[in-house]
Coordinates of C-alpha atoms and ligand atoms in Angstrom, one line a residue:
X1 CA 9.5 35.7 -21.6
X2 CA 11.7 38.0 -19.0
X3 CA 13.4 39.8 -22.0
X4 CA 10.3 40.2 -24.4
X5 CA 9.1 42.3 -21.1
X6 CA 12.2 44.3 -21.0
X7 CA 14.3 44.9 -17.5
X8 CA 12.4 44.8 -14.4
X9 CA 9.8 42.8 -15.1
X10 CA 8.9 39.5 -13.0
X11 CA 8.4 36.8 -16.0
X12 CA 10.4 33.5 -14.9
X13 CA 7.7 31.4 -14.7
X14 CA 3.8 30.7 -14.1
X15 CA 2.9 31.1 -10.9
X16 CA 1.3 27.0 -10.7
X17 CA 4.7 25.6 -11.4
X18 CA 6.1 28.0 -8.5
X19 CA 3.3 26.7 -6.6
X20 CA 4.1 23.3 -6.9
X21 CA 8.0 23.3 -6.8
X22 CA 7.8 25.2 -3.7
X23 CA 5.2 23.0 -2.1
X24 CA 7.7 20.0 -3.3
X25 CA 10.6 21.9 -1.5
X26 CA 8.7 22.5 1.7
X27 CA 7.4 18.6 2.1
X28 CA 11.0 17.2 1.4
X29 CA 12.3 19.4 4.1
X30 CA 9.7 18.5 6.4
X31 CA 9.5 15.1 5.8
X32 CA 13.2 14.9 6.1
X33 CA 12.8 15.9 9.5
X34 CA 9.3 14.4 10.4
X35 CA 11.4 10.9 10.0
X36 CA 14.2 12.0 11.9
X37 CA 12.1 12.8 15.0
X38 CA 9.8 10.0 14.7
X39 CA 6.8 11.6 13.6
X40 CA 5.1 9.8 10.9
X41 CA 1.7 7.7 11.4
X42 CA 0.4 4.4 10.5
X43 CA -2.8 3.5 10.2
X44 CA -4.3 -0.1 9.5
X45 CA -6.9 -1.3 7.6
X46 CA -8.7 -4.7 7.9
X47 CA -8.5 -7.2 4.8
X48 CA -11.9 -8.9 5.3
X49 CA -11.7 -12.8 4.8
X50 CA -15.0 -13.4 3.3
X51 CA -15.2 -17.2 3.9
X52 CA -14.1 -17.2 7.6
X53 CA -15.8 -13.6 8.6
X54 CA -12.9 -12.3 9.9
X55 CA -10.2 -9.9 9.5
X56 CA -7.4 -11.6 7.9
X57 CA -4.6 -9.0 8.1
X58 CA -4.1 -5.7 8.2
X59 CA -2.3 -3.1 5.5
X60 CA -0.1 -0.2 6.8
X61 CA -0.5 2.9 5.6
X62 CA 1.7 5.6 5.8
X63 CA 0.2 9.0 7.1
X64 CA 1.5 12.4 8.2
X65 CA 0.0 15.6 9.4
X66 CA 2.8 18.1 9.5
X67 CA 2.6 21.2 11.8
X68 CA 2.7 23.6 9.1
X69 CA 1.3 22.1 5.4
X70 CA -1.5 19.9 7.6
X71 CA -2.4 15.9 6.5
X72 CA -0.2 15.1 3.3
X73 CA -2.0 12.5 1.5
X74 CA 0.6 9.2 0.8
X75 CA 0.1 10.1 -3.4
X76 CA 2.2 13.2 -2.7
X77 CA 4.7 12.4 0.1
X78 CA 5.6 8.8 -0.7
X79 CA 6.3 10.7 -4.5
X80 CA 8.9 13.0 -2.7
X81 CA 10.5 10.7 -0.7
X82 CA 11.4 8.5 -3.7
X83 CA 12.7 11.9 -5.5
X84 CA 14.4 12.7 -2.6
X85 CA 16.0 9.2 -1.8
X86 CA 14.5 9.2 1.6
X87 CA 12.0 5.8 0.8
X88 CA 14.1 3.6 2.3
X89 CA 14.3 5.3 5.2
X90 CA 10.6 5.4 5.4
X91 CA 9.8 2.0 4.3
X92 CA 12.4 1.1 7.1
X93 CA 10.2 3.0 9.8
X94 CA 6.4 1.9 8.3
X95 CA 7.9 -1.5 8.3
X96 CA 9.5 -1.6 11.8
X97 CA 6.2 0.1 13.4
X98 CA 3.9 -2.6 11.5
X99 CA 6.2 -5.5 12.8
X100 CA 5.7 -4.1 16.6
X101 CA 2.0 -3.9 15.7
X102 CA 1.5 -7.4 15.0
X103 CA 3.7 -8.9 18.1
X104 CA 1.4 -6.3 20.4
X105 CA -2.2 -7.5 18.3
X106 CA -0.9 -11.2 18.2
X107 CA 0.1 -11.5 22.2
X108 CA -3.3 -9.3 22.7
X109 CA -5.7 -11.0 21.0
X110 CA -3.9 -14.6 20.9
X111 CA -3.9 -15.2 17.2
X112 CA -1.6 -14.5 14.6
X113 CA -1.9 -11.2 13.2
X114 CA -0.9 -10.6 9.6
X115 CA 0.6 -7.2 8.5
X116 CA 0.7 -6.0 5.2
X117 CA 3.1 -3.6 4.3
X118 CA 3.7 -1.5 0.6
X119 CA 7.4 -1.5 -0.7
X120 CA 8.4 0.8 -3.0
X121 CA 10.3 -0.5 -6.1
X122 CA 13.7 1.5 -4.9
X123 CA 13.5 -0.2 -1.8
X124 CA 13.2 -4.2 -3.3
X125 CA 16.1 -3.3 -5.7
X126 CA 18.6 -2.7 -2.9
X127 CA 20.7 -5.8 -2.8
X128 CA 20.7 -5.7 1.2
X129 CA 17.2 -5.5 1.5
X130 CA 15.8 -9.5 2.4
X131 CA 18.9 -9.1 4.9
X132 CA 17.3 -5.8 6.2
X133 CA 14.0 -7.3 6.2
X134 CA 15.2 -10.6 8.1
X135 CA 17.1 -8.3 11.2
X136 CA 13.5 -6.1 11.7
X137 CA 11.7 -9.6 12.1
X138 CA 14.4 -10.6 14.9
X139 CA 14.8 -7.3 15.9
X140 CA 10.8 -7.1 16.6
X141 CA 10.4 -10.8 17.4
X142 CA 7.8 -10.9 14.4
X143 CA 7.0 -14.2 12.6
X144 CA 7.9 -13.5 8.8
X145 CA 4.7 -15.7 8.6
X146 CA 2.5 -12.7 10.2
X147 CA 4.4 -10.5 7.4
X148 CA 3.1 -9.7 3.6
X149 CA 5.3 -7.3 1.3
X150 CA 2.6 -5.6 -1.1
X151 CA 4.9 -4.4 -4.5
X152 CA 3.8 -2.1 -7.5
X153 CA 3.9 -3.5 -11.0
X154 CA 6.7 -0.5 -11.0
X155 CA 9.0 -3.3 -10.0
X156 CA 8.6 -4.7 -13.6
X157 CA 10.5 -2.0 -15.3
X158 CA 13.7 -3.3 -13.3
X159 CA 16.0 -6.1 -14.1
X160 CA 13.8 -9.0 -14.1
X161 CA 16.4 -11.5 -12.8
X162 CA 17.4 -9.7 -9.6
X163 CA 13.9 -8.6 -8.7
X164 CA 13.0 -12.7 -9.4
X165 CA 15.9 -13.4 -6.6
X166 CA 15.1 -10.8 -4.1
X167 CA 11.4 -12.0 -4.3
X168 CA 13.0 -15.9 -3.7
X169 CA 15.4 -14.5 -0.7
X170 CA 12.5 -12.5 0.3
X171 CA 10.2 -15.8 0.7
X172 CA 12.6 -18.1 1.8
X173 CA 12.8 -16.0 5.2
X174 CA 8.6 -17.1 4.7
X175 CA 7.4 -13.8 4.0
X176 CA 4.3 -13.8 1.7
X177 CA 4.7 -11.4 -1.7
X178 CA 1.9 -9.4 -2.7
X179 CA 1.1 -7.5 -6.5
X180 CA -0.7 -4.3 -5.6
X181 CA -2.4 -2.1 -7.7
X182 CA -3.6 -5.4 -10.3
X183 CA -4.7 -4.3 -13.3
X184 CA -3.8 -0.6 -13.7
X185 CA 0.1 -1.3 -15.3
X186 CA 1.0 -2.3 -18.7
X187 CA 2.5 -5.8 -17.7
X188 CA 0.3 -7.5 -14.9
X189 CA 0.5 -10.9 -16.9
X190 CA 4.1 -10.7 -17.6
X191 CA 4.9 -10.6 -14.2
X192 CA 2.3 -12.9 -12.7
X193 CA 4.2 -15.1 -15.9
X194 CA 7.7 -14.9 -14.1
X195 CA 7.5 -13.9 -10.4
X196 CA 7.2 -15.9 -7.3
X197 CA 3.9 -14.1 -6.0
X198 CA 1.3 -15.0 -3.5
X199 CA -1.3 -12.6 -3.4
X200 CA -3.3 -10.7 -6.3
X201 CA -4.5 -7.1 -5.2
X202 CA -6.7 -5.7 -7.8
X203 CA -7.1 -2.6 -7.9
X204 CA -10.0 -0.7 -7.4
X205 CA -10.3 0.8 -11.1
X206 CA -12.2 -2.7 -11.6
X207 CA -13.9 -2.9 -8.5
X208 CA -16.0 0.9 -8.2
X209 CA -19.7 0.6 -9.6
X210 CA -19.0 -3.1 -10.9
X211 CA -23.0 -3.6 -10.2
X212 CA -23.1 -0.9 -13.3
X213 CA -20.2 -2.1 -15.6
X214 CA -20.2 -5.4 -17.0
X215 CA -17.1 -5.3 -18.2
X216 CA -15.9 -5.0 -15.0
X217 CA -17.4 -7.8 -13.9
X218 CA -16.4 -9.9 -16.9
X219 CA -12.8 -8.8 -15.6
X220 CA -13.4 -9.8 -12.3
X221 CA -14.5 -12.9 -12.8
X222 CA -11.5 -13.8 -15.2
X223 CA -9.0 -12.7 -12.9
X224 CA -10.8 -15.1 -9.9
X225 CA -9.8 -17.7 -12.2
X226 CA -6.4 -16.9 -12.7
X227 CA -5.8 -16.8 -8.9
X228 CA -7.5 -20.1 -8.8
X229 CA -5.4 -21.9 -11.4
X230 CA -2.1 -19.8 -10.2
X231 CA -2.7 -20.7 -6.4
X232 CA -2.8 -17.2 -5.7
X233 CA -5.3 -15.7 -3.4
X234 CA -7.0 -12.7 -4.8
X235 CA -8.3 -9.6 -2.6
X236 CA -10.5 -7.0 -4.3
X237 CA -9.0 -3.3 -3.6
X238 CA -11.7 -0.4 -2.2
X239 CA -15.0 -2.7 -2.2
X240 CA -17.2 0.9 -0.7
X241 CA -21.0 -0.4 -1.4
X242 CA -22.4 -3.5 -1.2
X243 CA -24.0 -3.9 -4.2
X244 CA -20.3 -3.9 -5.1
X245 CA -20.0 -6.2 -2.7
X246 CA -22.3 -8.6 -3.8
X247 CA -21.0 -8.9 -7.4
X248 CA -17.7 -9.6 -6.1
X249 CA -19.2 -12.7 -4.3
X250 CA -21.1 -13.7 -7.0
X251 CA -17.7 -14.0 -9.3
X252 CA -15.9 -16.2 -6.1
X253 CA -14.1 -13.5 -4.5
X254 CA -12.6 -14.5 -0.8
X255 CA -11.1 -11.4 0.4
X256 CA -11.9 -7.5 0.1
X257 CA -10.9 -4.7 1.6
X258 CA -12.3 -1.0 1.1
X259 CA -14.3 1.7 3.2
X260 CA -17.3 -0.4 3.2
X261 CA -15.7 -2.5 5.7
X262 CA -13.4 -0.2 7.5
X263 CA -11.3 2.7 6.7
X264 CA -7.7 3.0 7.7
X265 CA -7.3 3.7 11.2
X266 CA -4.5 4.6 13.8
X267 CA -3.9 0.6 16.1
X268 CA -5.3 2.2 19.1
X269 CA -9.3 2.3 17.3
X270 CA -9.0 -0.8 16.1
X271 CA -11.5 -3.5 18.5
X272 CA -9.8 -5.2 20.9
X273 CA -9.6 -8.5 19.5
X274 CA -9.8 -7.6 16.0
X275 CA -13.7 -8.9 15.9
X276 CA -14.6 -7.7 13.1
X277 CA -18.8 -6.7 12.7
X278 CA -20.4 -9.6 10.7
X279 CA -19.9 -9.0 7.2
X280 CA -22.9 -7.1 6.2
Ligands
C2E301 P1 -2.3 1.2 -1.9 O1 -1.2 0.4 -1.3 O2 -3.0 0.6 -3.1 O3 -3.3 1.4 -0.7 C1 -4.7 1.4 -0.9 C2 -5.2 2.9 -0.9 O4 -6.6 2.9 -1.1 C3 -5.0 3.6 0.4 O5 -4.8 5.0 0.1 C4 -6.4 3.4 1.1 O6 -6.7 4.4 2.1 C5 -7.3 3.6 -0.1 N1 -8.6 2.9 0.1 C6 -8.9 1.8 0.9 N2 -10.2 1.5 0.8 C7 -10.7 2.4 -0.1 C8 -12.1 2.6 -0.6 O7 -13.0 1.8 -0.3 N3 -12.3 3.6 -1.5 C9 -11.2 4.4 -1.8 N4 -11.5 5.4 -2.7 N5 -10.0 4.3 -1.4 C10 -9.7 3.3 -0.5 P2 -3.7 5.8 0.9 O8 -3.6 5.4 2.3 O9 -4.0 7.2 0.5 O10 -2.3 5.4 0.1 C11 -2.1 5.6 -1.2 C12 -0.9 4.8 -1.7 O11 0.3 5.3 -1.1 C13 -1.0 3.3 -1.4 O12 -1.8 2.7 -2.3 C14 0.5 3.0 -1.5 O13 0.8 2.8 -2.9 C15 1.2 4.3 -1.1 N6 1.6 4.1 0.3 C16 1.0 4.3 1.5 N7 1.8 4.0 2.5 C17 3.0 3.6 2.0 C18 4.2 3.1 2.6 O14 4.4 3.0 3.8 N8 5.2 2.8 1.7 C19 5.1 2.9 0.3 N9 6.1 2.6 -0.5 N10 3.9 3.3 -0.2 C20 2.9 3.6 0.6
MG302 MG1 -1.0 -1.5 -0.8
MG303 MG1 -3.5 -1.0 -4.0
MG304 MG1 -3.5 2.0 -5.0

């Protein structure tokens, strides 16, 4: 391109791909520092037990606003930091926050509160990691009861056999294992097939406009089934209306999280207590 223009002309590339390799640039560097000074958020949101009324756990969520590029959503920074090789580091800092979380809710409120917190792939393959895992529960005094690991089906495309022992290590300490994102990968039933897991999340691909979609529903209501005759508990990912809502407890759906219920929201907001409003 630069020599069909001749000398002196400005051809390297398109300006998007500048864009975007710049912006990449930019939130690597300030990430790197935004975890080296402390400054990334976590906001919680409720996982409502349908049976009981109540909030059963909570799920972390990573946030960051940085001073300069604003709110990054978690798509685009968790993305760099597993480019970058600075995951771990976060997951370490996410996970340590959530711990604290649930000692504070569970002495507050005096019940156990559950935590839910995303893994990346990178971060599970480590050999060290059920170790690392088992010092932040002492460390924070958590119960590895009060603790749920939610994993990507990305996992699958790593050596079945270790991922199979880190998940045993990983429950022996009595940490529950959940699949997130159920659904949307190319191996869900191979991996429900071969590893130790303890909660279904399915994603929310299946659960928007099910009201409309009957093949949704006819989805739904298979996958209810397979938690039932696996053991496995099933929660149904970003429930927002509640006609939604009410198809999902028509199929024999327990647990649900989504907008509908509550967004994700920094500790502080969240009602003392953790009383949740009657489910609607
Ligand atoms: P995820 O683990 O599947 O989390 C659920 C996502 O759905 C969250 O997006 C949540 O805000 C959003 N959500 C919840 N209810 C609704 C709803 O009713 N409607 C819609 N449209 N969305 C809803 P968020 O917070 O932007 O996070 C996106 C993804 O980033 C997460 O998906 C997770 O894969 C990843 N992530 C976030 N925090 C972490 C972290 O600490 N570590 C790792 N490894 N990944 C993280
Ligand atoms: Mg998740
Ligand atoms: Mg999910
Ligand atoms: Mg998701």
């Amino acid at each position: 391109e630069a020599k069909r223009n001749g000398p002196g002309h400005w051809c390297a590339y398109t300006p998007s791909l500048g864009l975007t390799q710049l912006r990449r640039v930019l939130i690597e560097r300030q990430l790197r520092s935004a975890l080296q000074e402390g400054r990334l958020d976590v906001y919680y949101q409720p996982i409502v037990n349908l049976v009981r009324q109540e909030w059963s756990s909570f799920e972390a969520l990573a946030r960051w606003q940085d001073p300069d590029l604003g709110w990054v959503s978690p798509a685009e920074f968790i993305r760099v930091a597993e480019e970058a090789g600075l995951i771990s580091d976060l997951g370490t800092v996410i996970l340590r926050r959530a711990l604290r979380q649930s000692v504070a809710w569970t002495a507050q409120w005096g019940r156990p509160v559950t935590v839910s917190v995303n893994v990346s792939a990178t971060q599970l393959m480590r050999p060290e990691f059920p170790a690392h895992v088992a010092q932040l529960l002492q460390e924070t005094g958590a119960n590895a009861r009060q603790l749920t690991l939610e994993l990507t089906e990305a996992v699958v495309v790593q050596e079945a056999d270790f991922v199979t022992a880190q998940l045993h290590a990983l429950r022996e300490l009595g940490v529950c294992v959940a699949l997130d994102d159920f659904g949307t990968g190319f191996s869900s039933l191979a991996i429900l097939g071969r590893l130790p897991i303890d909660i279904l999340k399915v994603d929310r691909a299946f659960v928007r406009q099910v009201h409309q979609e009957p093949r949704r529903q006819a989805l739904l209501s298979a996958v209810m089934l397979l938690g039932q005759r696996l053991g496995i508990t099933v929660v149904a990912e970003g429930v927002e209306e509640q006609r939604e809502l009410d198809v999902l407890q028509g199929v024999g759906c327990t647990h649900v999280q989504g907008y509908y219920f509550a967004r994700p929201q920094p500790a502080e907001v969240i009602p003392p207590h953790g009383t949740p409003p009657p489910v609607p």
